[in-house]
Amino acid sequence: PSDPRLDTFYSKVKELNMAILVHVGGEGAVHTGEFEKLGNPLLLRRPLDQGVKIIMAHCASLGNNLDLDTPSNGKVDNFELFMRMMGEKRYEGSLFGEISGLTQNNRFDGPLQTLLAKKEWHPRLVNGSDYPLPALNAVIQTNALVNAGLISEDERQALNLVYGYNPLLFDFVLKRTVRHPATGARFSPSIFMIPKALSN
């Protein structure tokens, strides 16, 4: 993503007022080998600095990568790198996070709860499905979400019924249902619509 040879592409994307959805963070569904490093969120500073709108898939919620801002830090959690960039004022109109995968077993105890609490970022978050992963029963375990205080037992039972009917609908309803276990904060409805900054 930081290759200067992509600048012409980035320029055209900006000219057409489009956005680029980019997979960032670790990849667990397929083998990536040496290409795992391409999921480093910091590599997207180049297009962002050119004014390109970037949507970071999964909010970089898995894995770790080299801290390119301060290499002496070594490898840093990708989600921490994503949060660092989201906190930078210069990217407020161009950097967005996509929330698919956050209810999966390997993400709900950290990134999901952090983003539920970050209400100020909700206008910059967008919904996605990460299909077909929501259709894999082992990936999202509603019992674990109950135990973590993210949903109630009654909600779990209703969600399981929806899952049996339509896993994509289940994924959507689940993300509309989850709440922060300490504060009760939920994802804002705006996340499930096109953000104004992406439609301008």
mmCIF file of C-alpha atoms in Angstrom:
data_model
loop_
_atom_site.group_PDB
_atom_site.id
_atom_site.type_symbol
_atom_site.label_atom_id
_atom_site.label_comp_id
_atom_site.label_asym_id
_atom_site.label_seq_id
_atom_site.Cartn_x
_atom_site.Cartn_y
_atom_site.Cartn_z
ATOM 1 C CA PRO A 1 0.000 0.000 0.000
ATOM 2 C CA SER A 2 2.940 2.371 0.538
ATOM 3 C CA ASP A 3 4.525 1.675 -2.875
ATOM 4 C CA PRO A 4 4.979 4.958 -4.813
ATOM 5 C CA ARG A 5 3.934 3.104 -7.978
ATOM 6 C CA LEU A 6 0.378 3.172 -6.604
ATOM 7 C CA ASP A 7 0.239 6.972 -6.486
ATOM 8 C CA THR A 8 -1.446 7.229 -9.907
ATOM 9 C CA PHE A 9 -4.119 4.808 -8.717
ATOM 10 C CA TYR A 10 -4.579 6.741 -5.480
ATOM 11 C CA SER A 11 -4.857 9.983 -7.436
ATOM 12 C CA LYS A 12 -7.644 8.541 -9.608
ATOM 13 C CA VAL A 13 -9.486 7.179 -6.541
ATOM 14 C CA LYS A 14 -9.384 10.633 -4.967
ATOM 15 C CA GLU A 15 -10.458 12.313 -8.221
ATOM 16 C CA LEU A 16 -13.495 10.020 -8.424
ATOM 17 C CA ASN A 17 -14.264 10.582 -4.712
ATOM 18 C CA MET A 18 -14.160 6.855 -4.036
ATOM 19 C CA ALA A 19 -12.952 4.944 -0.985
ATOM 20 C CA ILE A 20 -10.692 1.901 -0.745
ATOM 21 C CA LEU A 21 -11.598 -0.989 1.559
ATOM 22 C CA VAL A 22 -8.329 -2.589 2.674
ATOM 23 C CA HIS A 23 -7.772 -5.744 4.721
ATOM 24 C CA VAL A 24 -5.517 -4.768 7.612
ATOM 25 C CA GLY A 25 -4.309 -6.709 10.611
ATOM 26 C CA GLY A 26 -3.622 -10.418 10.798
ATOM 27 C CA GLU A 27 -5.242 -12.898 8.431
ATOM 28 C CA GLY A 28 -6.474 -16.114 10.022
ATOM 29 C CA ALA A 29 -8.716 -17.601 7.329
ATOM 30 C CA VAL A 30 -6.015 -18.222 4.702
ATOM 31 C CA HIS A 31 -2.237 -18.651 4.774
ATOM 32 C CA THR A 32 -0.425 -15.393 3.992
ATOM 33 C CA GLY A 33 3.169 -16.226 4.933
ATOM 34 C CA GLU A 34 5.585 -13.401 4.156
ATOM 35 C CA PHE A 35 2.721 -11.177 2.949
ATOM 36 C CA GLU A 36 1.300 -10.831 6.471
ATOM 37 C CA LYS A 37 3.351 -7.642 6.832
ATOM 38 C CA LEU A 38 1.202 -5.994 4.137
ATOM 39 C CA GLY A 39 -1.604 -5.889 6.718
ATOM 40 C CA ASN A 40 0.262 -3.226 8.699
ATOM 41 C CA PRO A 41 -2.170 -0.287 9.118
ATOM 42 C CA LEU A 42 0.723 2.192 9.049
ATOM 43 C CA LEU A 43 1.424 1.321 5.398
ATOM 44 C CA LEU A 44 -1.763 3.205 4.551
ATOM 45 C CA ARG A 45 -0.354 6.552 5.646
ATOM 46 C CA ARG A 46 0.735 7.152 2.028
ATOM 47 C CA PRO A 47 -2.756 7.169 0.454
ATOM 48 C CA LEU A 48 -4.260 8.849 3.528
ATOM 49 C CA ASP A 49 -1.705 11.658 3.310
ATOM 50 C CA GLN A 50 -2.805 12.135 -0.313
ATOM 51 C CA GLY A 51 -6.407 12.596 0.828
ATOM 52 C CA VAL A 52 -7.668 9.160 -0.203
ATOM 53 C CA LYS A 53 -10.536 7.753 1.872
ATOM 54 C CA ILE A 54 -9.497 4.435 3.416
ATOM 55 C CA ILE A 55 -11.745 1.908 5.180
ATOM 56 C CA MET A 56 -9.689 -0.479 7.325
ATOM 57 C CA ALA A 57 -11.368 -3.882 7.388
ATOM 58 C CA HIS A 58 -11.923 -5.443 10.819
ATOM 59 C CA CYS A 59 -10.360 -2.328 12.392
ATOM 60 C CA ALA A 60 -7.046 -4.230 12.205
ATOM 61 C CA SER A 61 -8.225 -6.293 15.158
ATOM 62 C CA LEU A 62 -5.837 -9.263 14.836
ATOM 63 C CA GLY A 63 -2.079 -9.808 14.827
ATOM 64 C CA ASN A 64 0.861 -7.473 15.145
ATOM 65 C CA ASN A 65 3.304 -5.664 12.890
ATOM 66 C CA LEU A 66 6.396 -3.509 13.023
ATOM 67 C CA ASP A 67 5.794 -0.022 14.385
ATOM 68 C CA LEU A 68 6.949 1.871 11.298
ATOM 69 C CA ASP A 69 6.536 5.203 13.120
ATOM 70 C CA THR A 70 8.988 4.148 15.845
ATOM 71 C CA PRO A 71 10.828 0.985 14.687
ATOM 72 C CA SER A 72 12.630 0.704 18.039
ATOM 73 C CA ASN A 73 9.254 -0.349 19.507
ATOM 74 C CA GLY A 74 9.462 -3.566 17.475
ATOM 75 C CA LYS A 75 6.196 -5.323 16.744
ATOM 76 C CA VAL A 76 3.004 -3.725 18.055
ATOM 77 C CA ASP A 77 -0.580 -4.966 18.124
ATOM 78 C CA ASN A 78 -2.269 -4.013 14.822
ATOM 79 C CA PHE A 79 -5.336 -2.756 16.669
ATOM 80 C CA GLU A 80 -3.110 -0.364 18.637
ATOM 81 C CA LEU A 81 -1.697 0.929 15.341
ATOM 82 C CA PHE A 82 -5.234 1.378 13.993
ATOM 83 C CA MET A 83 -6.264 3.288 17.129
ATOM 84 C CA ARG A 84 -3.189 5.506 16.878
ATOM 85 C CA MET A 85 -4.149 6.504 13.342
ATOM 86 C CA MET A 86 -7.831 6.978 14.236
ATOM 87 C CA GLY A 87 -6.680 9.368 16.955
ATOM 88 C CA GLU A 88 -4.785 11.585 14.509
ATOM 89 C CA LYS A 89 -6.801 14.693 13.635
ATOM 90 C CA ARG A 90 -5.447 14.859 10.071
ATOM 91 C CA TYR A 91 -7.227 11.594 9.219
ATOM 92 C CA GLU A 92 -10.644 12.466 10.654
ATOM 93 C CA GLY A 93 -12.302 12.870 7.257
ATOM 94 C CA SER A 94 -10.477 10.097 5.457
ATOM 95 C CA LEU A 95 -9.844 7.119 7.767
ATOM 96 C CA PHE A 96 -12.684 4.741 8.617
ATOM 97 C CA GLY A 97 -12.923 1.368 10.351
ATOM 98 C CA GLU A 98 -15.058 -1.579 9.264
ATOM 99 C CA ILE A 99 -16.494 -3.712 12.076
ATOM 100 C CA SER A 100 -16.953 -7.187 10.585
ATOM 101 C CA GLY A 101 -15.348 -9.981 12.563
ATOM 102 C CA LEU A 102 -15.391 -8.098 15.872
ATOM 103 C CA THR A 103 -17.933 -10.493 17.421
ATOM 104 C CA GLN A 104 -15.780 -13.511 16.584
ATOM 105 C CA ASN A 105 -14.293 -15.518 19.442
ATOM 106 C CA ASN A 106 -10.788 -14.125 18.981
ATOM 107 C CA ARG A 107 -11.793 -10.428 19.011
ATOM 108 C CA PHE A 108 -14.781 -9.710 21.246
ATOM 109 C CA ASP A 109 -12.875 -9.436 24.523
ATOM 110 C CA GLY A 110 -10.673 -6.549 23.375
ATOM 111 C CA PRO A 111 -11.335 -4.691 20.106
ATOM 112 C CA LEU A 112 -15.128 -5.086 20.228
ATOM 113 C CA GLN A 113 -15.439 -3.697 23.745
ATOM 114 C CA THR A 114 -12.999 -0.870 23.003
ATOM 115 C CA LEU A 115 -14.965 0.228 19.935
ATOM 116 C CA LEU A 116 -18.318 -0.024 21.708
ATOM 117 C CA ALA A 117 -16.947 2.473 24.231
ATOM 118 C CA LYS A 118 -15.422 4.846 21.632
ATOM 119 C CA LYS A 119 -18.635 6.730 20.780
ATOM 120 C CA GLU A 120 -16.647 9.571 19.232
ATOM 121 C CA TRP A 121 -15.419 7.147 16.544
ATOM 122 C CA HIS A 122 -18.841 5.699 15.677
ATOM 123 C CA PRO A 123 -19.453 8.196 12.827
ATOM 124 C CA ARG A 124 -16.273 6.775 11.235
ATOM 125 C CA LEU A 125 -17.169 3.091 11.614
ATOM 126 C CA VAL A 126 -19.007 1.097 8.946
ATOM 127 C CA ASN A 127 -20.713 -2.275 8.997
ATOM 128 C CA GLY A 128 -19.544 -5.260 6.976
ATOM 129 C CA SER A 129 -20.251 -8.992 7.139
ATOM 130 C CA ASP A 130 -16.960 -10.836 6.463
ATOM 131 C CA TYR A 131 -19.164 -13.473 4.814
ATOM 132 C CA PRO A 132 -18.899 -16.480 4.748
ATOM 133 C CA LEU A 133 -17.284 -16.507 8.208
ATOM 134 C CA PRO A 134 -20.537 -15.626 10.057
ATOM 135 C CA ALA A 135 -22.003 -18.832 8.594
ATOM 136 C CA LEU A 136 -19.349 -20.947 10.349
ATOM 137 C CA ASN A 137 -20.893 -21.938 13.661
ATOM 138 C CA ALA A 138 -17.560 -22.232 15.488
ATOM 139 C CA VAL A 139 -16.448 -18.681 14.659
ATOM 140 C CA ILE A 140 -19.086 -16.839 16.725
ATOM 141 C CA GLN A 141 -20.190 -18.509 19.964
ATOM 142 C CA THR A 142 -23.193 -16.838 21.533
ATOM 143 C CA ASN A 143 -22.617 -18.654 24.853
ATOM 144 C CA ALA A 144 -19.251 -16.918 25.148
ATOM 145 C CA LEU A 145 -20.881 -13.554 24.405
ATOM 146 C CA VAL A 146 -23.390 -14.169 27.226
ATOM 147 C CA ASN A 147 -20.580 -15.121 29.614
ATOM 148 C CA ALA A 148 -18.740 -11.908 28.690
ATOM 149 C CA GLY A 149 -21.847 -9.817 29.425
ATOM 150 C CA LEU A 150 -22.185 -8.626 25.821
ATOM 151 C CA ILE A 151 -25.673 -10.120 25.303
ATOM 152 C CA SER A 152 -28.324 -11.629 27.578
ATOM 153 C CA GLU A 153 -29.456 -15.257 27.620
ATOM 154 C CA ASP A 154 -32.807 -14.268 26.088
ATOM 155 C CA GLU A 155 -30.982 -12.406 23.325
ATOM 156 C CA ARG A 156 -28.749 -15.432 22.751
ATOM 157 C CA GLN A 157 -31.744 -17.686 22.206
ATOM 158 C CA ALA A 158 -33.364 -15.240 19.785
ATOM 159 C CA LEU A 159 -30.084 -14.745 17.919
ATOM 160 C CA ASN A 160 -29.606 -18.502 17.578
ATOM 161 C CA LEU A 161 -33.053 -18.748 15.963
ATOM 162 C CA VAL A 162 -32.109 -16.006 13.505
ATOM 163 C CA TYR A 163 -28.825 -17.811 12.768
ATOM 164 C CA GLY A 164 -30.720 -20.955 11.772
ATOM 165 C CA TYR A 165 -32.747 -18.897 9.316
ATOM 166 C CA ASN A 166 -30.081 -16.587 7.871
ATOM 167 C CA PRO A 167 -26.453 -16.247 9.128
ATOM 168 C CA LEU A 168 -26.028 -12.861 7.408
ATOM 169 C CA LEU A 169 -29.083 -11.473 9.176
ATOM 170 C CA PHE A 170 -27.770 -12.999 12.420
ATOM 171 C CA ASP A 171 -24.480 -11.125 11.974
ATOM 172 C CA PHE A 172 -26.323 -7.824 11.469
ATOM 173 C CA VAL A 173 -28.725 -8.315 14.395
ATOM 174 C CA LEU A 174 -25.890 -9.438 16.679
ATOM 175 C CA LYS A 175 -23.915 -6.259 16.040
ATOM 176 C CA ARG A 176 -27.049 -4.182 16.666
ATOM 177 C CA THR A 177 -27.558 -6.092 19.948
ATOM 178 C CA VAL A 178 -24.132 -6.311 21.623
ATOM 179 C CA ARG A 179 -23.473 -3.879 24.444
ATOM 180 C CA HIS A 180 -20.443 -2.998 26.550
ATOM 181 C CA PRO A 181 -20.613 -5.181 29.685
ATOM 182 C CA ALA A 182 -19.689 -2.329 32.033
ATOM 183 C CA THR A 183 -21.470 0.676 30.526
ATOM 184 C CA GLY A 184 -24.181 -0.793 28.294
ATOM 185 C CA ALA A 185 -22.863 1.247 25.333
ATOM 186 C CA ARG A 186 -24.010 -0.066 21.951
ATOM 187 C CA PHE A 187 -22.920 0.606 18.399
ATOM 188 C CA SER A 188 -24.584 3.761 17.094
ATOM 189 C CA PRO A 189 -27.236 3.260 14.384
ATOM 190 C CA SER A 190 -25.119 5.440 12.069
ATOM 191 C CA ILE A 191 -22.615 2.576 11.746
ATOM 192 C CA PHE A 192 -25.219 0.610 9.826
ATOM 193 C CA MET A 193 -25.706 3.396 7.268
ATOM 194 C CA ILE A 194 -23.262 5.021 4.848
ATOM 195 C CA PRO A 195 -21.189 7.607 6.761
ATOM 196 C CA LYS A 196 -21.736 11.167 5.538
ATOM 197 C CA ALA A 197 -18.009 11.620 4.982
ATOM 198 C CA LEU A 198 -17.993 8.646 2.588
ATOM 199 C CA SER A 199 -20.959 9.894 0.582
ATOM 200 C CA ASN A 200 -19.682 13.476 0.085
#
